[in-house]
Amino acid sequence: MTQPDPTPLHEQPDTQGFGRVSVGLQGRVMHYIAQGPFDAALMAAANRGTHIAAARIPADGRYVSLMDFRRPLLIDEGGMREFNETVASFVTRRTLPLATILLIAPGDEDTPMVRHMVSVYRQSRPTRVCTDAAAAWAEVDRTLGEAGLPAHAVPTGLPHG
């Protein structure tokens, strides 16, 4: 009898009471995977990771952000402040994606965290909310195509799909 593959760490339930975040740049796609709760420390870590990934953005500055947010979608005041400061720093430096695509679980579109993030992102870039990985990736490819850029291979382990 074979054992099933272990659940990847980023898909395991959060039993420690703190969130996780990973960010990387794959070609022209800055891909985030973040699981809450989203407090100031987690959002500061996401900020540091984003700045490291941003150093690898193609020279012409054209890329798409794909952000996979996983439950729990709880954000405290410190986390929200850190998020706002992170977005503001990218706006100030003019390091903005062609679009930001949020991938969330069905039914999470109206959570306070998602509504706030969408309102902040939309001030500086097109923002789309998807509840399915295939739809999110279609938005990535559509955005790249509108910019005259080639489609991008789907990253391995894209969640929710």
PDB file of C-alpha atoms in Angstrom:
ATOM      1  CA  MET A   1       0.000   0.000   0.000  1.00  0.00           C
ATOM      2  CA  THR A   2       1.340   3.433  -0.877  1.00  0.00           C
ATOM      3  CA  GLN A   3       1.054   6.471   1.296  1.00  0.00           C
ATOM      4  CA  PRO A   4      -0.609   9.529  -0.229  1.00  0.00           C
ATOM      5  CA  ASP A   5       1.647  12.473  -0.925  1.00  0.00           C
ATOM      6  CA  PRO A   6       1.842  14.776   2.092  1.00  0.00           C
ATOM      7  CA  THR A   7      -0.147  17.980   1.828  1.00  0.00           C
ATOM      8  CA  PRO A   8       2.160  20.824   0.804  1.00  0.00           C
ATOM      9  CA  LEU A   9       2.988  23.127   3.709  1.00  0.00           C
ATOM     10  CA  HIS A  10       1.256  26.110   2.089  1.00  0.00           C
ATOM     11  CA  GLU A  11      -2.000  24.101   1.908  1.00  0.00           C
ATOM     12  CA  GLN A  12      -1.951  22.820   5.486  1.00  0.00           C
ATOM     13  CA  PRO A  13      -4.322  24.415   7.970  1.00  0.00           C
ATOM     14  CA  ASP A  14      -2.835  27.154  10.092  1.00  0.00           C
ATOM     15  CA  THR A  15      -2.682  25.661  13.574  1.00  0.00           C
ATOM     16  CA  GLN A  16      -0.040  28.001  14.975  1.00  0.00           C
ATOM     17  CA  GLY A  17      -2.114  31.187  14.934  1.00  0.00           C
ATOM     18  CA  PHE A  18       0.046  33.056  12.453  1.00  0.00           C
ATOM     19  CA  GLY A  19       0.054  33.272   8.707  1.00  0.00           C
ATOM     20  CA  ARG A  20       2.438  32.352   5.917  1.00  0.00           C
ATOM     21  CA  VAL A  21       3.505  34.110   2.770  1.00  0.00           C
ATOM     22  CA  SER A  22       5.672  33.300  -0.222  1.00  0.00           C
ATOM     23  CA  VAL A  23       6.395  35.461  -3.220  1.00  0.00           C
ATOM     24  CA  GLY A  24       8.382  34.892  -6.345  1.00  0.00           C
ATOM     25  CA  LEU A  25       8.769  36.215  -9.855  1.00  0.00           C
ATOM     26  CA  GLN A  26       8.310  33.689 -12.631  1.00  0.00           C
ATOM     27  CA  GLY A  27       8.946  35.360 -15.970  1.00  0.00           C
ATOM     28  CA  ARG A  28       6.503  38.267 -15.996  1.00  0.00           C
ATOM     29  CA  VAL A  29       4.273  36.987 -13.200  1.00  0.00           C
ATOM     30  CA  MET A  30       4.829  37.971  -9.574  1.00  0.00           C
ATOM     31  CA  HIS A  31       3.082  35.124  -7.764  1.00  0.00           C
ATOM     32  CA  TYR A  32       2.089  35.379  -4.105  1.00  0.00           C
ATOM     33  CA  ILE A  33       0.641  32.691  -1.883  1.00  0.00           C
ATOM     34  CA  ALA A  34      -0.525  34.076   1.453  1.00  0.00           C
ATOM     35  CA  GLN A  35      -2.486  32.486   4.268  1.00  0.00           C
ATOM     36  CA  GLY A  36      -3.820  34.492   7.198  1.00  0.00           C
ATOM     37  CA  PRO A  37      -4.311  35.749   9.684  1.00  0.00           C
ATOM     38  CA  PHE A  38      -2.604  38.814   8.252  1.00  0.00           C
ATOM     39  CA  ASP A  39      -0.995  40.782  11.049  1.00  0.00           C
ATOM     40  CA  ALA A  40       1.681  43.490  10.822  1.00  0.00           C
ATOM     41  CA  ALA A  41       4.563  40.977  11.067  1.00  0.00           C
ATOM     42  CA  LEU A  42       3.221  38.858   8.196  1.00  0.00           C
ATOM     43  CA  MET A  43       2.514  41.891   6.047  1.00  0.00           C
ATOM     44  CA  ALA A  44       6.028  43.232   6.742  1.00  0.00           C
ATOM     45  CA  ALA A  45       7.455  39.872   5.625  1.00  0.00           C
ATOM     46  CA  ALA A  46       5.332  40.057   2.470  1.00  0.00           C
ATOM     47  CA  ASN A  47       6.660  43.572   1.875  1.00  0.00           C
ATOM     48  CA  ARG A  48      10.277  42.373   2.147  1.00  0.00           C
ATOM     49  CA  GLY A  49       9.596  39.437  -0.182  1.00  0.00           C
ATOM     50  CA  THR A  50       7.874  41.689  -2.691  1.00  0.00           C
ATOM     51  CA  HIS A  51      10.819  44.093  -2.769  1.00  0.00           C
ATOM     52  CA  ILE A  52      13.232  41.201  -3.339  1.00  0.00           C
ATOM     53  CA  ALA A  53      11.074  39.833  -6.162  1.00  0.00           C
ATOM     54  CA  ALA A  54      10.672  43.332  -7.640  1.00  0.00           C
ATOM     55  CA  ALA A  55      14.432  43.525  -8.145  1.00  0.00           C
ATOM     56  CA  ARG A  56      13.973  40.769 -10.736  1.00  0.00           C
ATOM     57  CA  ILE A  57      11.179  42.412 -12.750  1.00  0.00           C
ATOM     58  CA  PRO A  58      12.061  42.527 -16.467  1.00  0.00           C
ATOM     59  CA  ALA A  59      13.848  45.709 -17.509  1.00  0.00           C
ATOM     60  CA  ASP A  60      10.781  47.134 -19.248  1.00  0.00           C
ATOM     61  CA  GLY A  61       8.856  46.895 -15.950  1.00  0.00           C
ATOM     62  CA  ARG A  62       5.888  45.015 -17.393  1.00  0.00           C
ATOM     63  CA  TYR A  63       4.564  42.239 -15.203  1.00  0.00           C
ATOM     64  CA  VAL A  64       1.332  40.926 -13.668  1.00  0.00           C
ATOM     65  CA  SER A  65       0.675  40.226  -9.971  1.00  0.00           C
ATOM     66  CA  LEU A  66      -1.205  37.030  -9.149  1.00  0.00           C
ATOM     67  CA  MET A  67      -2.078  36.982  -5.455  1.00  0.00           C
ATOM     68  CA  ASP A  68      -3.535  33.823  -3.948  1.00  0.00           C
ATOM     69  CA  PHE A  69      -5.067  34.652  -0.573  1.00  0.00           C
ATOM     70  CA  ARG A  70      -6.061  31.709   1.615  1.00  0.00           C
ATOM     71  CA  ARG A  71      -8.229  31.536   4.675  1.00  0.00           C
ATOM     72  CA  PRO A  72      -8.440  32.782   7.266  1.00  0.00           C
ATOM     73  CA  LEU A  73      -8.821  36.208   5.672  1.00  0.00           C
ATOM     74  CA  LEU A  74      -8.415  38.097   8.902  1.00  0.00           C
ATOM     75  CA  ILE A  75      -6.345  41.255   8.982  1.00  0.00           C
ATOM     76  CA  ASP A  76      -5.751  43.426  11.997  1.00  0.00           C
ATOM     77  CA  GLU A  77      -5.135  47.168  12.096  1.00  0.00           C
ATOM     78  CA  GLY A  78      -1.339  46.751  12.018  1.00  0.00           C
ATOM     79  CA  GLY A  79      -1.558  44.397   9.047  1.00  0.00           C
ATOM     80  CA  MET A  80      -3.774  46.826   7.162  1.00  0.00           C
ATOM     81  CA  ARG A  81      -1.392  49.701   7.893  1.00  0.00           C
ATOM     82  CA  GLU A  82       1.584  47.648   6.649  1.00  0.00           C
ATOM     83  CA  PHE A  83      -0.348  46.634   3.515  1.00  0.00           C
ATOM     84  CA  ASN A  84      -1.240  50.270   2.753  1.00  0.00           C
ATOM     85  CA  GLU A  85       2.402  51.334   3.206  1.00  0.00           C
ATOM     86  CA  THR A  86       3.642  48.544   0.927  1.00  0.00           C
ATOM     87  CA  VAL A  87       1.289  49.501  -1.897  1.00  0.00           C
ATOM     88  CA  ALA A  88       2.127  53.189  -1.428  1.00  0.00           C
ATOM     89  CA  SER A  89       5.868  52.454  -1.706  1.00  0.00           C
ATOM     90  CA  PHE A  90       5.360  50.660  -5.025  1.00  0.00           C
ATOM     91  CA  VAL A  91       3.200  53.509  -6.331  1.00  0.00           C
ATOM     92  CA  THR A  92       5.852  56.049  -5.299  1.00  0.00           C
ATOM     93  CA  ARG A  93       8.590  54.056  -7.052  1.00  0.00           C
ATOM     94  CA  ARG A  94       6.313  53.476 -10.083  1.00  0.00           C
ATOM     95  CA  THR A  95       6.839  49.736  -9.801  1.00  0.00           C
ATOM     96  CA  LEU A  96       3.299  48.780 -10.729  1.00  0.00           C
ATOM     97  CA  PRO A  97       1.984  45.647 -12.401  1.00  0.00           C
ATOM     98  CA  LEU A  98      -0.077  45.751 -15.559  1.00  0.00           C
ATOM     99  CA  ALA A  99      -2.845  44.294 -13.375  1.00  0.00           C
ATOM    100  CA  THR A 100      -3.340  42.625 -10.026  1.00  0.00           C
ATOM    101  CA  ILE A 101      -5.358  39.409  -9.995  1.00  0.00           C
ATOM    102  CA  LEU A 102      -6.610  38.226  -6.615  1.00  0.00           C
ATOM    103  CA  LEU A 103      -7.365  34.517  -6.332  1.00  0.00           C
ATOM    104  CA  ILE A 104      -9.629  33.811  -3.369  1.00  0.00           C
ATOM    105  CA  ALA A 105     -11.988  31.069  -2.287  1.00  0.00           C
ATOM    106  CA  PRO A 106     -15.585  31.267  -3.531  1.00  0.00           C
ATOM    107  CA  GLY A 107     -17.677  33.346  -1.153  1.00  0.00           C
ATOM    108  CA  ASP A 108     -14.769  35.466   0.096  1.00  0.00           C
ATOM    109  CA  GLU A 109     -15.357  38.332  -2.348  1.00  0.00           C
ATOM    110  CA  ASP A 110     -17.153  40.424   0.275  1.00  0.00           C
ATOM    111  CA  THR A 111     -14.824  39.906   3.223  1.00  0.00           C
ATOM    112  CA  PRO A 112     -13.572  43.199   4.694  1.00  0.00           C
ATOM    113  CA  MET A 113      -9.951  42.335   3.865  1.00  0.00           C
ATOM    114  CA  VAL A 114     -10.664  41.610   0.204  1.00  0.00           C
ATOM    115  CA  ARG A 115     -12.877  44.700  -0.217  1.00  0.00           C
ATOM    116  CA  HIS A 116     -10.172  46.919   1.321  1.00  0.00           C
ATOM    117  CA  MET A 117      -7.342  45.426  -0.745  1.00  0.00           C
ATOM    118  CA  VAL A 118      -9.325  45.781  -3.964  1.00  0.00           C
ATOM    119  CA  SER A 119     -10.111  49.422  -3.194  1.00  0.00           C
ATOM    120  CA  VAL A 120      -6.431  50.178  -2.506  1.00  0.00           C
ATOM    121  CA  TYR A 121      -5.118  48.323  -5.570  1.00  0.00           C
ATOM    122  CA  ARG A 122      -7.667  49.882  -7.919  1.00  0.00           C
ATOM    123  CA  GLN A 123      -6.276  53.325  -7.160  1.00  0.00           C
ATOM    124  CA  SER A 124      -3.119  52.488  -9.120  1.00  0.00           C
ATOM    125  CA  ARG A 125      -3.846  49.531 -11.427  1.00  0.00           C
ATOM    126  CA  PRO A 126      -6.557  47.319 -12.900  1.00  0.00           C
ATOM    127  CA  THR A 127      -7.640  44.726 -10.340  1.00  0.00           C
ATOM    128  CA  ARG A 128      -9.639  41.575 -10.858  1.00  0.00           C
ATOM    129  CA  VAL A 129     -10.987  39.103  -8.308  1.00  0.00           C
ATOM    130  CA  CYS A 130     -11.233  35.423  -9.264  1.00  0.00           C
ATOM    131  CA  THR A 131     -12.457  32.437  -7.278  1.00  0.00           C
ATOM    132  CA  ASP A 132     -11.024  29.794  -9.583  1.00  0.00           C
ATOM    133  CA  ALA A 133      -7.400  29.158 -10.587  1.00  0.00           C
ATOM    134  CA  ALA A 134      -8.210  28.661 -14.270  1.00  0.00           C
ATOM    135  CA  ALA A 135     -10.079  31.980 -14.408  1.00  0.00           C
ATOM    136  CA  ALA A 136      -7.230  33.730 -12.585  1.00  0.00           C
ATOM    137  CA  TRP A 137      -4.669  32.362 -15.005  1.00  0.00           C
ATOM    138  CA  ALA A 138      -6.868  33.340 -17.963  1.00  0.00           C
ATOM    139  CA  GLU A 139      -6.783  36.919 -16.587  1.00  0.00           C
ATOM    140  CA  VAL A 140      -2.980  36.745 -16.349  1.00  0.00           C
ATOM    141  CA  ASP A 141      -2.707  35.625 -19.981  1.00  0.00           C
ATOM    142  CA  ARG A 142      -5.319  38.146 -21.160  1.00  0.00           C
ATOM    143  CA  THR A 143      -3.430  40.988 -19.440  1.00  0.00           C
ATOM    144  CA  LEU A 144      -0.102  39.869 -20.898  1.00  0.00           C
ATOM    145  CA  GLY A 145      -1.710  39.564 -24.349  1.00  0.00           C
ATOM    146  CA  GLU A 146      -3.195  43.074 -24.137  1.00  0.00           C
ATOM    147  CA  ALA A 147       0.333  44.352 -23.433  1.00  0.00           C
ATOM    148  CA  GLY A 148       1.683  42.527 -26.479  1.00  0.00           C
ATOM    149  CA  LEU A 149       3.490  39.960 -24.333  1.00  0.00           C
ATOM    150  CA  PRO A 150       3.412  36.199 -24.816  1.00  0.00           C
ATOM    151  CA  ALA A 151       1.336  33.907 -22.628  1.00  0.00           C
ATOM    152  CA  HIS A 152       3.110  32.444 -19.620  1.00  0.00           C
ATOM    153  CA  ALA A 153       3.205  28.805 -18.536  1.00  0.00           C
ATOM    154  CA  VAL A 154       1.021  28.051 -15.529  1.00  0.00           C
ATOM    155  CA  PRO A 155       3.276  27.680 -12.484  1.00  0.00           C
ATOM    156  CA  THR A 156       3.401  24.236 -10.923  1.00  0.00           C
ATOM    157  CA  GLY A 157       1.238  23.916  -7.874  1.00  0.00           C
ATOM    158  CA  LEU A 158      -1.124  26.753  -8.760  1.00  0.00           C
ATOM    159  CA  PRO A 159      -3.691  26.474  -6.003  1.00  0.00           C
ATOM    160  CA  HIS A 160      -7.460  26.060  -6.187  1.00  0.00           C
ATOM    161  CA  GLY A 161      -7.314  24.270  -9.501  1.00  0.00           C
TER     162      GLY A 161
END
